[in-house]
Tab-separated table of N, CA and C in Angstrom:
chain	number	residue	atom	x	y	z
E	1	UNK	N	-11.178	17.165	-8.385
E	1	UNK	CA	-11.681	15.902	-7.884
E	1	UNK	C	-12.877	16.207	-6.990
E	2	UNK	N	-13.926	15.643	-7.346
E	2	UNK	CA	-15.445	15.653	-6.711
E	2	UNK	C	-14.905	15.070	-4.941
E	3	UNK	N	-16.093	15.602	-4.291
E	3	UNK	CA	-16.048	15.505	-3.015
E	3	UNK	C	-17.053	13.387	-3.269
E	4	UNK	N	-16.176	12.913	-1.972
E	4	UNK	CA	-17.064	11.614	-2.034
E	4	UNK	C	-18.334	11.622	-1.037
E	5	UNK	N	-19.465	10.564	-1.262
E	5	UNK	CA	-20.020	10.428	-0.336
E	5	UNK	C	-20.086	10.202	0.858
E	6	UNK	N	-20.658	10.870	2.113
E	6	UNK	CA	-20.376	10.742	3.467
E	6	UNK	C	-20.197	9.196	3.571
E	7	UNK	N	-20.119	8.479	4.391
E	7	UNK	CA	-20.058	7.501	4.716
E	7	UNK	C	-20.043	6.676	6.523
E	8	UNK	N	-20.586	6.241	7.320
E	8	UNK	CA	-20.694	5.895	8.447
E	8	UNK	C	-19.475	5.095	9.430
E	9	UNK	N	-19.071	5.775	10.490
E	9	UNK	CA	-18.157	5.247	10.810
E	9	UNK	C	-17.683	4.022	11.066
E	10	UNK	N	-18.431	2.815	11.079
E	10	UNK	CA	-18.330	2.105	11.231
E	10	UNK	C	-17.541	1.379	9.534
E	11	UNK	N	-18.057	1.954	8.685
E	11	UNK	CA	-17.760	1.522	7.484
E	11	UNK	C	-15.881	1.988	7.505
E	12	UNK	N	-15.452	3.214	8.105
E	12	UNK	CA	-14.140	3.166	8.400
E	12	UNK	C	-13.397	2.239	8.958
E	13	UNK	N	-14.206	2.079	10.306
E	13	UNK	CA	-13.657	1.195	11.051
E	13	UNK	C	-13.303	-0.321	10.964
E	14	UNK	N	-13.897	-0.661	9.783
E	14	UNK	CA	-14.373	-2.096	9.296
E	14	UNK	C	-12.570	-2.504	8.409
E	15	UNK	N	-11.935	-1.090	8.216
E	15	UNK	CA	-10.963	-0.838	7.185
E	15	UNK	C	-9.912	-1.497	8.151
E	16	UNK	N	-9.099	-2.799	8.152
E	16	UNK	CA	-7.810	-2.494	8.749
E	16	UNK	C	-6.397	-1.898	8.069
E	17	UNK	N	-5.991	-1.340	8.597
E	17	UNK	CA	-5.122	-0.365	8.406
E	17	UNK	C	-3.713	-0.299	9.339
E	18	UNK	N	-2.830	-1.361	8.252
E	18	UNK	CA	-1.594	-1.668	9.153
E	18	UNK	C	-0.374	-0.457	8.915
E	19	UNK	N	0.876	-0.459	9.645
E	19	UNK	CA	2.158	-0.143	9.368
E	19	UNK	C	2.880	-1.406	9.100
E	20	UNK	N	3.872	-1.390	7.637
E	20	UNK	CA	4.591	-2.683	7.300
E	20	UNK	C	5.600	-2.464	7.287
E	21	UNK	N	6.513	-2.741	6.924
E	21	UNK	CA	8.223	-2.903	6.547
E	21	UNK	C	8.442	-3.366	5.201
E	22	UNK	N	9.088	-2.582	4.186
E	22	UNK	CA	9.081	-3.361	3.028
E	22	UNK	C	10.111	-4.427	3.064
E	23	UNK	N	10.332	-5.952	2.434
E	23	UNK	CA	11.494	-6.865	2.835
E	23	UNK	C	11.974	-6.680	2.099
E	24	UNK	N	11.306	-6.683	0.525
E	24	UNK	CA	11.888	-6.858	-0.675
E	24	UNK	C	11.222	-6.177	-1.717
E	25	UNK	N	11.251	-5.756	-2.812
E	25	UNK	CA	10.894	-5.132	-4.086
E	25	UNK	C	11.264	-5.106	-5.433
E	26	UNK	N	10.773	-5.419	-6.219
E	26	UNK	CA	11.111	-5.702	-7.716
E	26	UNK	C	10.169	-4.805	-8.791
E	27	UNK	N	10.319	-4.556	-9.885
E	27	UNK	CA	9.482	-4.013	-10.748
E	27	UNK	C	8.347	-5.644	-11.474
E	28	UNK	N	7.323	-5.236	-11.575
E	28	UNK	CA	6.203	-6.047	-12.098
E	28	UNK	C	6.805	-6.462	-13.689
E	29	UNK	N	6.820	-7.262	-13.944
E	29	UNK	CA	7.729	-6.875	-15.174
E	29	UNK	C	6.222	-7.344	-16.352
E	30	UNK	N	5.128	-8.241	-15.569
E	30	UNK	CA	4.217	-8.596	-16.681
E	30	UNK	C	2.839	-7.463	-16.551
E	31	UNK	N	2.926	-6.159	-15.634
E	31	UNK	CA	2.158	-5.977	-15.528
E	31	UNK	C	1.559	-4.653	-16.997
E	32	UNK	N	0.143	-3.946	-16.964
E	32	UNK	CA	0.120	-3.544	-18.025
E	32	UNK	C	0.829	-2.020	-17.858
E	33	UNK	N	0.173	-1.542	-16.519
E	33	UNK	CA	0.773	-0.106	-16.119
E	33	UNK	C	2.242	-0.661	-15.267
E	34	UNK	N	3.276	0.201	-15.586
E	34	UNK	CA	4.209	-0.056	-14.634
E	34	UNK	C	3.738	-0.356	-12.954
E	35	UNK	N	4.407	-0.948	-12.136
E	35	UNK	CA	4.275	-1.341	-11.106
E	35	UNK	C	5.192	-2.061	-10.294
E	36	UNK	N	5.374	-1.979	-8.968
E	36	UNK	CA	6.121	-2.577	-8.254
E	36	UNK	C	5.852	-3.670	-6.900
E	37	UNK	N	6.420	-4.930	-7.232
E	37	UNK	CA	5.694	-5.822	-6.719
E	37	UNK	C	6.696	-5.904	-5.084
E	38	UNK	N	5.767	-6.065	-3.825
E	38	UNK	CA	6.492	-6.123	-2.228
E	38	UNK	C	6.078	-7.049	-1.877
E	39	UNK	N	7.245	-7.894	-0.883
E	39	UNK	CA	6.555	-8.245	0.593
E	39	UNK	C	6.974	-7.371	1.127
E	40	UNK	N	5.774	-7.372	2.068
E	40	UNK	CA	5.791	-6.785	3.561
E	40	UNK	C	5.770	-6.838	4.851
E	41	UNK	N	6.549	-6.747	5.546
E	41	UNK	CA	6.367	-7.458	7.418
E	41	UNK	C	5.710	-6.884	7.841
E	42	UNK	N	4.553	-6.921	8.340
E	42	UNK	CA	3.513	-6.444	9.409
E	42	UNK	C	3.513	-6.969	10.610
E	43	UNK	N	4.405	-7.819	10.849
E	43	UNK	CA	4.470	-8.309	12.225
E	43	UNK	C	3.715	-9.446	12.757
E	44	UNK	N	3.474	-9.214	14.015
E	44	UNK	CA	2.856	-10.733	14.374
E	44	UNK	C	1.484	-9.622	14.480
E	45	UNK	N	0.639	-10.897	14.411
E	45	UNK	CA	-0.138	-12.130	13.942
E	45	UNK	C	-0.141	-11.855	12.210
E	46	UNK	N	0.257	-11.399	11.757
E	46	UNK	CA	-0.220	-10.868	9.771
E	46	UNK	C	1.405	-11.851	9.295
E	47	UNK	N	2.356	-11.047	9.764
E	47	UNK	CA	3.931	-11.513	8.808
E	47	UNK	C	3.841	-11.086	8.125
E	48	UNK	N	4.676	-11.765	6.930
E	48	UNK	CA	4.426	-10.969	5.184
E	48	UNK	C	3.313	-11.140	4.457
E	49	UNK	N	3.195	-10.329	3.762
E	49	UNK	CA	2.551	-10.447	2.852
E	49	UNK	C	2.928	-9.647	1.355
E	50	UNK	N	1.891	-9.764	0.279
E	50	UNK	CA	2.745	-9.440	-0.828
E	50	UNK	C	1.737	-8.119	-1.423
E	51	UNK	N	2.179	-7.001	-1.965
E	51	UNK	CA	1.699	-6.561	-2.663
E	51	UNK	C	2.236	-5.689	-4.058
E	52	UNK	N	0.946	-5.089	-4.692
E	52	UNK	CA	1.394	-4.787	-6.168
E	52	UNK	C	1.323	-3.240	-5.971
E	53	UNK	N	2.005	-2.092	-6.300
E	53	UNK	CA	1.744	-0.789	-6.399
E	53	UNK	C	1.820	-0.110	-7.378
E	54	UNK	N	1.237	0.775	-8.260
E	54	UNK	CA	1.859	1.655	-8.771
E	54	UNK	C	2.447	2.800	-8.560
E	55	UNK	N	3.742	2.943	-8.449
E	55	UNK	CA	4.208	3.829	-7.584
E	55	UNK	C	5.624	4.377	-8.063
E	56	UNK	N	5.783	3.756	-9.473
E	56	UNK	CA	6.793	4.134	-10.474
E	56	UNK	C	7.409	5.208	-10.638
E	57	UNK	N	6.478	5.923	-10.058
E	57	UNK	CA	6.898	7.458	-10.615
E	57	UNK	C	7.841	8.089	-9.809
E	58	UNK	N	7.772	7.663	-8.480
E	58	UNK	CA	8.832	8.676	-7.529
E	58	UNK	C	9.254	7.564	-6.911
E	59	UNK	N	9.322	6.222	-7.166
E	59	UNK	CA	9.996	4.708	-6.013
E	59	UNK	C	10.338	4.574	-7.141
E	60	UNK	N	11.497	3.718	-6.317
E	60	UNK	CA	12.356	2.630	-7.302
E	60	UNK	C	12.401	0.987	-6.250
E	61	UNK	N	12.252	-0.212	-6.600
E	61	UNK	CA	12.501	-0.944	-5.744
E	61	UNK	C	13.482	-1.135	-4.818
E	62	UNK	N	14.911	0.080	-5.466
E	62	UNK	CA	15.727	-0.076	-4.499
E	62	UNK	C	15.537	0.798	-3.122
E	63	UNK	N	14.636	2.019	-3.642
E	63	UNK	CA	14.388	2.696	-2.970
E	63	UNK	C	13.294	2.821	-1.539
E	64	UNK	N	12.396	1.186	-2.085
E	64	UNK	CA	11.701	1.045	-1.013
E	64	UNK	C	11.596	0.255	-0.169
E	65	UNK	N	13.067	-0.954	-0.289
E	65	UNK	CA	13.673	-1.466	0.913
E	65	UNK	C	13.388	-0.968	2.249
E	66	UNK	N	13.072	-1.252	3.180
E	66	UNK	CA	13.381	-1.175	4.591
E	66	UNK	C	12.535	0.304	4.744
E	67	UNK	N	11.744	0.799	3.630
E	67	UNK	CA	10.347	1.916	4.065
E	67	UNK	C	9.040	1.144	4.792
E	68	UNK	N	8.911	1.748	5.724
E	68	UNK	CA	7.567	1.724	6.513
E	68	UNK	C	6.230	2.047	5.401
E	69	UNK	N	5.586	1.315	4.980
E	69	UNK	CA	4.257	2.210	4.879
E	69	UNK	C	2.998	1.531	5.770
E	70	UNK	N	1.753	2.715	5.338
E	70	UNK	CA	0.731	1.787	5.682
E	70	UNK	C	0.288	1.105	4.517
E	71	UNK	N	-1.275	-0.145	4.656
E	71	UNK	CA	-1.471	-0.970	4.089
E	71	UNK	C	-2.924	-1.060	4.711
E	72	UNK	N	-4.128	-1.693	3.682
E	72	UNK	CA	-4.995	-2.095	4.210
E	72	UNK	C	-5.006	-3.588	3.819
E	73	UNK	N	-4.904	-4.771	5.260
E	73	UNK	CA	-4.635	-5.729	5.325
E	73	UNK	C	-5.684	-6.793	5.317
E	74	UNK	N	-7.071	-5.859	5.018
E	74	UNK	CA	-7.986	-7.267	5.182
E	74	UNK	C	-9.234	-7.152	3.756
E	75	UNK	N	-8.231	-6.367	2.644
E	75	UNK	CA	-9.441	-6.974	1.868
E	75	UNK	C	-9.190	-8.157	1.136
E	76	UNK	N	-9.970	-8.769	0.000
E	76	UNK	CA	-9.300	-9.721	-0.486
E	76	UNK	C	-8.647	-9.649	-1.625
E	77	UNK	N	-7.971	-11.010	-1.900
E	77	UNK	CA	-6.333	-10.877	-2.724
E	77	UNK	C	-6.719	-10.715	-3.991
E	78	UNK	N	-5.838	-10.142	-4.514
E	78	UNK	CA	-6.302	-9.763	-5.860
E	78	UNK	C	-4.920	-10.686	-6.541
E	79	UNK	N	-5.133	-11.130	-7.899
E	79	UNK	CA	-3.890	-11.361	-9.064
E	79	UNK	C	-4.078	-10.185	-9.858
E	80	UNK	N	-2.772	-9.776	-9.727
E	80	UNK	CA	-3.035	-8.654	-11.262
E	80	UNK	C	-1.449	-9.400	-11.786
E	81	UNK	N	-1.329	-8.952	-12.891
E	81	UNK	CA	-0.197	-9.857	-13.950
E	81	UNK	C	0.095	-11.127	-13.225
E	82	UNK	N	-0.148	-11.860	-13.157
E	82	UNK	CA	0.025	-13.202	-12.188
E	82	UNK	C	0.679	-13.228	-11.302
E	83	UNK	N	0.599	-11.669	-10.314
E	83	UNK	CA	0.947	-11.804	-9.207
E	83	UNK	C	-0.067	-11.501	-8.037
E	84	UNK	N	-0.264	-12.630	-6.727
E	84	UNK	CA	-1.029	-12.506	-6.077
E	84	UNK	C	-0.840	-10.996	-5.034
E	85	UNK	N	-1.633	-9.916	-5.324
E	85	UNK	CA	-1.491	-8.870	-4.142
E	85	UNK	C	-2.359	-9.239	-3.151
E	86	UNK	N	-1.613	-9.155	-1.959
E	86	UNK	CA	-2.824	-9.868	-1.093
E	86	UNK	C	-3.127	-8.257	0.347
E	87	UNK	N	-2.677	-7.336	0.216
E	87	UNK	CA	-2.667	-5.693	0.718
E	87	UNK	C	-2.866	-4.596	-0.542
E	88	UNK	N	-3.172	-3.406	0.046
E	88	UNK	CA	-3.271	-2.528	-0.555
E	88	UNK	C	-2.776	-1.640	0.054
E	89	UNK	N	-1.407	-1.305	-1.033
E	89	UNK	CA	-0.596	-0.328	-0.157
E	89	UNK	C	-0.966	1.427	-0.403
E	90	UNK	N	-0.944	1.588	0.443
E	90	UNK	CA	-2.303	3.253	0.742
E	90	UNK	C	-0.585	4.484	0.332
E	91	UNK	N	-1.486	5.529	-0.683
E	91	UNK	CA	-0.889	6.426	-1.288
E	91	UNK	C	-1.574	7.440	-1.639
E	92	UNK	N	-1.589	8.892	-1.833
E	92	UNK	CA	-2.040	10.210	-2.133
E	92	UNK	C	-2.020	9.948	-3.513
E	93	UNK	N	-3.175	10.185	-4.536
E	93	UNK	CA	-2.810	10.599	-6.015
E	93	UNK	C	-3.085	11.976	-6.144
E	94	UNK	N	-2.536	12.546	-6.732
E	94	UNK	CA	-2.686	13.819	-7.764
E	94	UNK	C	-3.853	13.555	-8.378
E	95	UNK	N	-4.568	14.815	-8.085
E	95	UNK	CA	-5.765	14.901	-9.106
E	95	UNK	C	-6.013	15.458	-10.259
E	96	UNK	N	-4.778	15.988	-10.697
E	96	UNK	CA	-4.823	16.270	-12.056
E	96	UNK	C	-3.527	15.462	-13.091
E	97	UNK	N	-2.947	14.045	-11.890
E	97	UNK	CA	-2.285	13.671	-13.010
E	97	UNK	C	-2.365	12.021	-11.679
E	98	UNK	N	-3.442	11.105	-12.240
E	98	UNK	CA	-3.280	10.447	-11.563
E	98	UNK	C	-2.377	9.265	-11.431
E	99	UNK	N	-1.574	9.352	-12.103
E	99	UNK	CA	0.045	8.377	-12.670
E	99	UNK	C	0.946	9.208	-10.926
E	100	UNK	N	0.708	9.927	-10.745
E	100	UNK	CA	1.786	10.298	-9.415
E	100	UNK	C	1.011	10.235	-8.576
E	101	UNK	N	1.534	9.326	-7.497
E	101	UNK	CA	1.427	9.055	-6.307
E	101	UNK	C	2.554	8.493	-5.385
E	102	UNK	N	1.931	9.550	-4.223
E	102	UNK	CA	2.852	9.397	-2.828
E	102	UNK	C	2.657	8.849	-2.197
E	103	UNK	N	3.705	8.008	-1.567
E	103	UNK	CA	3.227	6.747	-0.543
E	103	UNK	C	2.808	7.073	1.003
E	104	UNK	N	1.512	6.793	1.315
E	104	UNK	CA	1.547	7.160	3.105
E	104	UNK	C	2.005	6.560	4.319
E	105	UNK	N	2.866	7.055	4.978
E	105	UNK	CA	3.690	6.532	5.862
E	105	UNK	C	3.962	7.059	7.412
E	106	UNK	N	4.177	6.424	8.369
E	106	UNK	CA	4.052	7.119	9.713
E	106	UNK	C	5.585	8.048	9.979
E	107	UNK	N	5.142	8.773	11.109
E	107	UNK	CA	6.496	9.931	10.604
E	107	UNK	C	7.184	8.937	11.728
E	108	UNK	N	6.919	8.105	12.564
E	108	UNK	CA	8.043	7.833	13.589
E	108	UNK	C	8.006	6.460	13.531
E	109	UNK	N	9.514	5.728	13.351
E	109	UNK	CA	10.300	4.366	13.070
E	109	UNK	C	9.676	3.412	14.141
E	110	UNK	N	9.569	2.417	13.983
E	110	UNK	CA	9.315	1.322	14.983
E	110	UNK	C	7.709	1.096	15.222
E	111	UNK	N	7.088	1.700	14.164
E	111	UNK	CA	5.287	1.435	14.500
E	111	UNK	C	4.832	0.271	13.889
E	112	UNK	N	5.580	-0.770	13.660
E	112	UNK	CA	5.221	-2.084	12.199
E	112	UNK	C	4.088	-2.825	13.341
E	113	UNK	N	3.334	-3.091	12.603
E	113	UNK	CA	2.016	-3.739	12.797
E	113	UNK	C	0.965	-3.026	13.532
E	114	UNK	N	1.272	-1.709	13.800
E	114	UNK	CA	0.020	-0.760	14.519
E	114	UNK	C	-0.880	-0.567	13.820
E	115	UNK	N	-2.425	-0.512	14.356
E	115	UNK	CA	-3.311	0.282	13.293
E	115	UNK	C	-3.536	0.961	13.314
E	116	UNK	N	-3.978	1.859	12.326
E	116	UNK	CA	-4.421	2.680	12.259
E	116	UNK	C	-5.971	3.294	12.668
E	117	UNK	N	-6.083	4.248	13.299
E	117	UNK	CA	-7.184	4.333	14.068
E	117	UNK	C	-7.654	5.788	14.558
C-alpha cells in the first residue's frame, strides 16, 4: 500500500472523531458486499446514530453489542442498500486482503462521546 499524500493539520482536525457504544446490530441483508448495519450511542449532544460496516469477517452482530468503537460523526449520510449510514465506523484494513478489517477502539471502558484528538 502506497504512502498517502501529506496533508495539513487542520484538514485532520476538521475530522470529528467520536467513541460510541454499539445498541444494536444486524447483518445488512440487501446489501451487495456483506455488511453489518448499527446504532450507536455517542452520548450527549450526538445520541444514536446509525451505521453500515463491513466488518463480516471477524464481527458477528452478536458480537458487537455493547463494543465501544470510534466513528467519524460529521460527514454526510450516506444510503447504501436502503439503509441510511449516517457515521463512519473507523477500522484497520489489510493491505493485501482488503475484505479483513479490524475495528478501532479505545483500550479503556467509559470514553463514549470523547474525541478524538
Amino acid at each position: 500500500m502506497e504512502r498517502l499524500p501529506q496533508v495539513e493539520f487542520e484538514d485532520f482536525a476538521a475530522l470529528d472523531i467520536r467513541v460510541g457504544r454499539v445498541l444494536t446490530a444486524a447483518y445488512l441483508e440487501k446489501a451487495r458486499r456483506p455488511a453489518i448495519r448499527m446504532e450507536i450511542d455517542f452520548g450527549d449532544p450526538l445520541g444514536v446514530l446509525r451505521s453500515s460496516a463491513q466488518v463480516t469477517r471477524h464481527y458477528t452482530p452478536e458480537t458487537l453489542i455493547d463494543e465501544e468503537v470510534l466513528a467519524v460523526v460529521n460527514f454526510p449520510p450516506r444510503r447504501i442498500a436502503g439503509y441510511l449510514s449516517q457515521v463512519l465506523v473507523l477500522g484497520m484494513v489489510n493491505p493485501t486482503d482488503t475484505g479483513e478489517i479490524v475495528l478501532v477502539r479505545p483500550d479503556r471502558a467509559g470514553t463514549i462521546g470523547w474525541r478524538l484528538g
